[in-house]
Structures are given as C-alpha cells and as structure tokens.
mmCIF file of C-alpha atoms in Angstrom:
data_model
loop_
_atom_site.group_PDB
_atom_site.id
_atom_site.type_symbol
_atom_site.label_atom_id
_atom_site.label_comp_id
_atom_site.label_asym_id
_atom_site.label_seq_id
_atom_site.Cartn_x
_atom_site.Cartn_y
_atom_site.Cartn_z
ATOM 1 C CA ASN A 1 143.506 41.029 189.818
ATOM 2 C CA LEU A 2 140.692 41.254 192.370
ATOM 3 C CA SER A 3 140.072 44.629 193.968
ATOM 4 C CA ALA A 4 139.703 44.931 197.752
ATOM 5 C CA THR A 5 136.328 46.600 197.266
ATOM 6 C CA ASP A 6 134.978 43.714 195.200
ATOM 7 C CA PHE A 7 136.378 41.179 197.665
ATOM 8 C CA LEU A 8 134.673 42.842 200.631
ATOM 9 C CA LYS A 9 131.385 42.962 198.691
ATOM 10 C CA GLY A 10 131.676 39.258 197.837
ATOM 11 C CA ASP A 11 131.919 40.169 194.144
ATOM 12 C CA TYR A 12 134.607 37.770 192.932
ATOM 13 C CA GLN A 13 135.422 39.192 189.497
ATOM 14 C CA PHE A 14 138.975 38.526 188.411
ATOM 15 C CA SER A 15 140.414 40.441 185.464
ATOM 16 C CA GLY A 16 143.715 41.275 183.837
ATOM 17 C CA GLN A 17 146.469 39.638 181.849
ATOM 18 C CA GLY A 18 147.115 36.697 184.144
ATOM 19 C CA GLY A 19 149.590 34.016 183.213
ATOM 20 C CA PHE A 20 149.802 30.246 183.297
ATOM 21 C CA LEU A 21 148.733 28.293 186.386
ATOM 22 C CA SER A 22 150.034 24.764 186.989
ATOM 23 C CA ASN A 23 149.327 22.250 189.760
ATOM 24 C CA GLU A 24 151.557 19.220 190.239
ATOM 25 C CA GLY A 25 150.722 18.594 193.884
ATOM 26 C CA ARG A 26 147.712 17.539 195.909
ATOM 27 C CA ILE A 27 144.939 19.962 196.823
ATOM 28 C CA THR A 28 142.278 18.691 199.210
ATOM 29 C CA GLY A 29 139.251 20.364 200.713
ATOM 30 C CA THR A 30 136.681 19.432 203.288
ATOM 31 C CA ASN A 31 132.982 19.003 202.633
ATOM 32 C CA ALA A 32 131.386 21.716 200.486
ATOM 33 C CA ASP A 33 134.624 23.642 199.899
ATOM 34 C CA LEU A 34 135.375 25.491 196.662
ATOM 35 C CA VAL A 35 138.657 25.113 194.797
ATOM 36 C CA ALA A 36 138.885 27.514 191.850
ATOM 37 C CA PHE A 37 141.745 27.902 189.365
ATOM 38 C CA VAL A 38 141.517 31.242 187.552
ATOM 39 C CA ALA A 39 144.097 32.192 184.911
ATOM 40 C CA ASN A 40 144.575 32.788 181.203
ATOM 41 C CA ALA A 41 145.583 29.138 180.828
ATOM 42 C CA MET A 42 146.153 26.264 183.242
ATOM 43 C CA GLU A 43 147.194 22.655 183.630
ATOM 44 C CA ASN A 44 146.504 20.148 186.384
ATOM 45 C CA LYS A 45 148.974 17.278 186.638
ATOM 46 C CA GLY A 46 148.275 16.525 190.273
ATOM 47 C CA THR A 47 145.225 15.703 192.361
ATOM 48 C CA ILE A 48 142.354 17.996 193.330
ATOM 49 C CA GLU A 49 139.872 16.430 195.731
ATOM 50 C CA VAL A 50 136.913 18.244 197.299
ATOM 51 C CA PRO A 51 134.137 15.925 198.543
ATOM 52 C CA MET A 52 130.635 17.434 198.307
ATOM 53 C CA GLY A 53 132.215 20.642 196.993
ATOM 54 C CA THR A 54 133.068 22.355 193.721
ATOM 55 C CA VAL A 55 136.197 22.271 191.599
ATOM 56 C CA ALA A 56 136.202 25.049 189.003
ATOM 57 C CA LEU A 57 138.854 25.633 186.354
ATOM 58 C CA ALA A 58 138.089 28.862 184.487
ATOM 59 C CA ALA A 59 140.338 30.398 181.831
ATOM 60 C CA GLY A 60 139.870 33.893 180.442
ATOM 61 C CA ASN A 61 140.723 37.582 180.773
ATOM 62 C CA THR A 62 137.660 38.263 182.928
ATOM 63 C CA VAL A 63 136.325 35.499 185.148
ATOM 64 C CA THR A 64 133.484 35.877 187.641
ATOM 65 C CA VAL A 65 133.032 33.336 190.415
ATOM 66 C CA GLY A 66 129.537 33.579 191.868
ATOM 67 C CA ILE A 67 128.589 32.038 195.208
ATOM 68 C CA SER A 68 124.920 32.257 196.108
ATOM 69 C CA ALA A 69 123.457 32.307 199.607
ATOM 70 C CA ASP A 70 122.614 28.600 199.370
ATOM 71 C CA GLY A 71 126.208 27.765 198.433
ATOM 72 C CA LEU A 72 125.731 27.173 194.705
ATOM 73 C CA VAL A 73 128.723 28.193 192.593
ATOM 74 C CA SER A 74 128.560 29.695 189.112
ATOM 75 C CA ILE A 75 131.401 30.540 186.751
ATOM 76 C CA GLY A 76 131.311 33.224 184.067
ATOM 77 C CA VAL A 77 134.067 33.844 181.540
ATOM 78 C CA ASP A 78 133.294 37.175 179.920
ATOM 79 C CA GLU A 79 136.294 37.720 177.665
ATOM 80 C CA SER A 80 138.332 35.382 175.515
ATOM 81 C CA THR A 81 142.042 34.852 176.047
ATOM 82 C CA ALA A 82 144.727 35.598 173.501
ATOM 83 C CA ASN A 83 147.362 32.877 173.266
ATOM 84 C CA THR A 84 150.557 34.843 173.828
ATOM 85 C CA MET A 85 152.264 32.157 175.896
ATOM 86 C CA GLY A 86 152.908 29.608 173.175
ATOM 87 C CA LEU A 87 150.572 27.052 174.757
ATOM 88 C CA SER A 88 148.579 24.545 172.744
ATOM 89 C CA ASP A 89 145.757 24.079 175.296
ATOM 90 C CA GLN A 90 143.889 26.625 177.376
ATOM 91 C CA ILE A 91 142.814 24.125 180.049
ATOM 92 C CA LYS A 92 144.655 20.813 180.287
ATOM 93 C CA ASN A 93 144.225 18.006 182.790
ATOM 94 C CA THR A 94 146.411 14.911 183.000
ATOM 95 C CA GLY A 95 145.823 14.348 186.698
ATOM 96 C CA THR A 96 142.817 13.562 188.861
ATOM 97 C CA ILE A 97 139.946 15.865 189.789
ATOM 98 C CA GLN A 98 137.412 14.510 192.258
ATOM 99 C CA ALA A 99 134.327 16.133 193.790
ATOM 100 C CA ASN A 100 132.051 13.307 194.861
ATOM 101 C CA GLY A 101 128.578 14.615 195.533
ATOM 102 C CA GLY A 102 129.570 18.007 194.155
ATOM 103 C CA LYS A 103 130.479 19.591 190.835
ATOM 104 C CA VAL A 104 133.483 19.874 188.533
ATOM 105 C CA MET A 105 133.309 22.808 186.095
ATOM 106 C CA LEU A 106 135.819 23.535 183.324
ATOM 107 C CA THR A 107 135.141 26.751 181.415
ATOM 108 C CA ALA A 108 137.310 28.088 178.588
ATOM 109 C CA LYS A 109 136.378 30.859 176.185
ATOM 110 C CA ALA A 110 139.398 31.196 173.915
ATOM 111 C CA ILE A 111 138.708 32.475 170.411
ATOM 112 C CA ASP A 112 138.631 29.441 168.144
ATOM 113 C CA GLY A 113 142.021 28.926 166.527
ATOM 114 C CA LEU A 114 144.159 30.587 169.209
ATOM 115 C CA PHE A 115 144.644 27.269 171.006
ATOM 116 C CA ASP A 116 144.688 23.795 169.501
ATOM 117 C CA LYS A 117 142.177 22.783 172.167
ATOM 118 C CA ALA A 118 140.176 24.896 174.580
ATOM 119 C CA ILE A 119 139.832 21.956 176.987
ATOM 120 C CA ASN A 120 142.142 18.954 176.825
ATOM 121 C CA ILE A 121 141.625 16.024 179.189
ATOM 122 C CA ALA A 122 144.638 13.957 178.191
ATOM 123 C CA ALA A 123 145.783 10.580 179.440
ATOM 124 C CA GLY A 124 149.227 10.915 180.994
ATOM 125 C CA SER A 125 152.149 8.679 180.155
ATOM 126 C CA ASN A 126 152.073 7.016 183.568
ATOM 127 C CA ALA A 127 148.429 7.308 184.589
ATOM 128 C CA THR A 128 144.973 7.706 183.137
ATOM 129 C CA SER A 129 143.477 11.156 183.549
ATOM 130 C CA ALA A 130 140.244 11.034 185.541
ATOM 131 C CA ILE A 131 137.476 13.406 186.539
ATOM 132 C CA VAL A 132 135.098 11.926 189.092
ATOM 133 C CA ALA A 133 132.003 13.452 190.697
ATOM 134 C CA GLU A 134 129.982 10.496 191.909
ATOM 135 C CA ASP A 135 126.407 11.638 192.615
ATOM 136 C CA GLY A 136 127.467 15.008 191.186
ATOM 137 C CA VAL A 137 128.019 16.859 187.908
ATOM 138 C CA VAL A 138 130.962 17.186 185.511
ATOM 139 C CA GLU A 139 130.493 20.096 183.099
ATOM 140 C CA PHE A 140 132.763 21.399 180.305
ATOM 141 C CA VAL A 141 131.930 24.667 178.521
ATOM 142 C CA ALA A 142 134.168 26.006 175.764
ATOM 143 C CA ARG A 143 134.140 28.263 172.752
ATOM 144 C CA GLY A 144 136.737 26.111 170.964
ATOM 145 C CA ASP A 145 137.518 22.401 170.729
ATOM 146 C CA ILE A 146 137.018 19.968 173.599
ATOM 147 C CA PHE A 147 139.115 16.795 173.696
ATOM 148 C CA ASN A 148 138.727 14.053 176.277
ATOM 149 C CA GLU A 149 140.598 10.786 176.603
ATOM 150 C CA GLY A 150 140.299 10.546 180.380
ATOM 151 C CA THR A 151 137.794 8.613 182.437
ATOM 152 C CA LEU A 152 134.646 10.510 183.407
ATOM 153 C CA LYS A 153 132.341 9.283 186.164
ATOM 154 C CA ALA A 154 129.431 11.300 187.572
ATOM 155 C CA ALA A 155 125.690 11.467 187.955
ATOM 156 C CA ASP A 156 125.579 13.866 184.970
ATOM 157 C CA VAL A 157 128.188 14.733 182.339
ATOM 158 C CA LYS A 158 127.702 17.801 180.139
ATOM 159 C CA MET A 159 130.009 19.061 177.371
ATOM 160 C CA THR A 160 129.178 22.168 175.341
ATOM 161 C CA SER A 161 131.240 23.831 172.622
ATOM 162 C CA THR A 162 129.706 26.878 170.971
ATOM 163 C CA GLU A 163 132.097 27.031 168.008
ATOM 164 C CA GLY A 164 134.414 24.008 168.124
ATOM 165 C CA ASP A 165 134.376 20.229 167.912
ATOM 166 C CA ILE A 166 133.982 17.699 170.695
ATOM 167 C CA GLU A 167 136.225 14.643 170.461
ATOM 168 C CA VAL A 168 135.953 11.856 173.037
ATOM 169 C CA ARG A 169 138.479 9.024 173.177
ATOM 170 C CA SER A 170 138.022 8.065 176.823
ATOM 171 C CA PRO A 171 137.870 4.458 178.038
ATOM 172 C CA LYS A 172 134.472 5.117 179.581
ATOM 173 C CA ILE A 173 131.892 7.793 180.347
ATOM 174 C CA GLU A 174 129.860 6.367 183.191
ATOM 175 C CA VAL A 175 126.873 8.230 184.617
ATOM 176 C CA THR A 176 123.835 7.350 186.667
ATOM 177 C CA ARG A 177 121.630 9.984 185.055
ATOM 178 C CA ASP A 178 122.345 11.874 181.810
ATOM 179 C CA VAL A 179 125.138 12.457 179.306
ATOM 180 C CA THR A 180 124.699 15.571 177.128
ATOM 181 C CA LEU A 181 127.200 16.459 174.390
ATOM 182 C CA THR A 182 126.411 19.598 172.359
ATOM 183 C CA SER A 183 128.490 21.144 169.592
ATOM 184 C CA ASP A 184 126.614 24.163 168.240
ATOM 185 C CA LYS A 185 128.730 24.691 165.108
ATOM 186 C CA GLY A 186 131.154 21.764 165.090
ATOM 187 C CA ASP A 187 131.264 17.979 165.011
ATOM 188 C CA LEU A 188 130.993 15.192 167.557
ATOM 189 C CA ASP A 189 133.724 12.562 167.126
ATOM 190 C CA LEU A 190 133.193 9.761 169.638
ATOM 191 C CA ASP A 191 135.143 6.576 170.269
ATOM 192 C CA THR A 192 134.164 5.572 173.783
ATOM 193 C CA VAL A 193 131.797 3.504 175.884
ATOM 194 C CA MET A 194 128.907 5.487 177.357
ATOM 195 C CA GLN A 195 126.718 4.074 180.094
ATOM 196 C CA ALA A 196 123.652 5.811 181.534
ATOM 197 C CA PRO A 197 121.669 2.979 183.166
ATOM 198 C CA ASN A 198 119.146 5.252 184.870
ATOM 199 C CA GLY A 199 119.123 8.185 182.444
ATOM 200 C CA SER A 200 119.573 9.269 178.851
ATOM 201 C CA ILE A 201 122.314 10.095 176.363
ATOM 202 C CA TYR A 202 121.854 13.222 174.250
ATOM 203 C CA LEU A 203 124.145 13.920 171.282
ATOM 204 C CA ASN A 204 123.568 17.268 169.552
ATOM 205 C CA ALA A 205 125.603 18.646 166.640
#
C-alpha cells in the first residue's frame, strides 16, 4: 500500500501485508531508471536490465524507497516479514540482474529463522545466476542468512548480515575496486574465486 498523499509528496513508503512477487520475463529500463521490487518475498527468474540505473529488491512489511534530488536511491526496510507463505527464501534470484554503471541493492530483514535464507542467489538448472553492475555497486543487506552461488561482477561488492551467516559458492566474484563481506554475529563460509586487482578484499566476522 502507498497512499496518494505520500505519492504526491514523493514519500515512497510502502506498508502492509503484501504477498509474493515473481518475475519470469524481461524488464528493461533506459539510462538512470529505477526498477524496484517491493513485497514480503520475491523471486526473479527472468532478466532485469537498467544501464546506469538502480535495481532494488526490498522485502519487508514496511519499505521506504528514497530518491534524492541528485538521483541517488536509498532503500529502508523498517519491519521484518513473517513467513506465512511457506517460502524458504525471502529474496531469491536465479535469473540475471544487470545495472552497468549503476547499483543493484537487495535488502531483506526477515527475523532469523523464519526463512531458510534471507537472500538466495541460486544457480538455475539451465543457466548460471548473475548479478552484474560493471563500474557500479552490488550490495546485499540482510538480517538473516545470505547465500550466493551466482556470478557477481561490479566495481564494488558488499554483503552484510547483521544476525546470519554469509555463504558464497559462486564461480567468481570479480570487482575492480573492493569486496566487503561482513557477518556481525554469524560465520563466513567461502568457496569461490575473488579478484580485486585495483582494490581490496575485506572479510569481517
């Protein structure tokens, strides 16, 4: 739900008991567009491509999408989501997300234990899952577990779990600047190749 008053004010705060959102098609934007998925839980099996723009997948009961005057996008998930739909993952991607020169943000704030994984980037049976933001940023933020076995390619890759584990089984994490993996209360379990030829790799647990 987004009230007309908030929409007219440019206050994009979505709230309520939304359901499950699934994309199996192709969503494309032009330069600097924003594509935002907002729901209690979601899965992308298709292709989302927004050059120089932002792709945001945000799962929660209350999600705020902020767009500043200079075009920067911020995502806030203020309330956790109860798993009443029988789903194992709050955000799942088996397709392709691409925002070259822009930003890909996945934000999930499920209470730890309600979902098997807060964010699951899983390799599909017929294709390798991929998130690409060449010259841009790929950022995952979750309260629970983060699992990635897809290919990640960006200028910067950031994964943060405040209460869960981070498990990476991807063929490659390739960046031109920095990789930062932070698990505040959990473990880092990594079986991947990381390359940061012009930057640094930070592993914090």
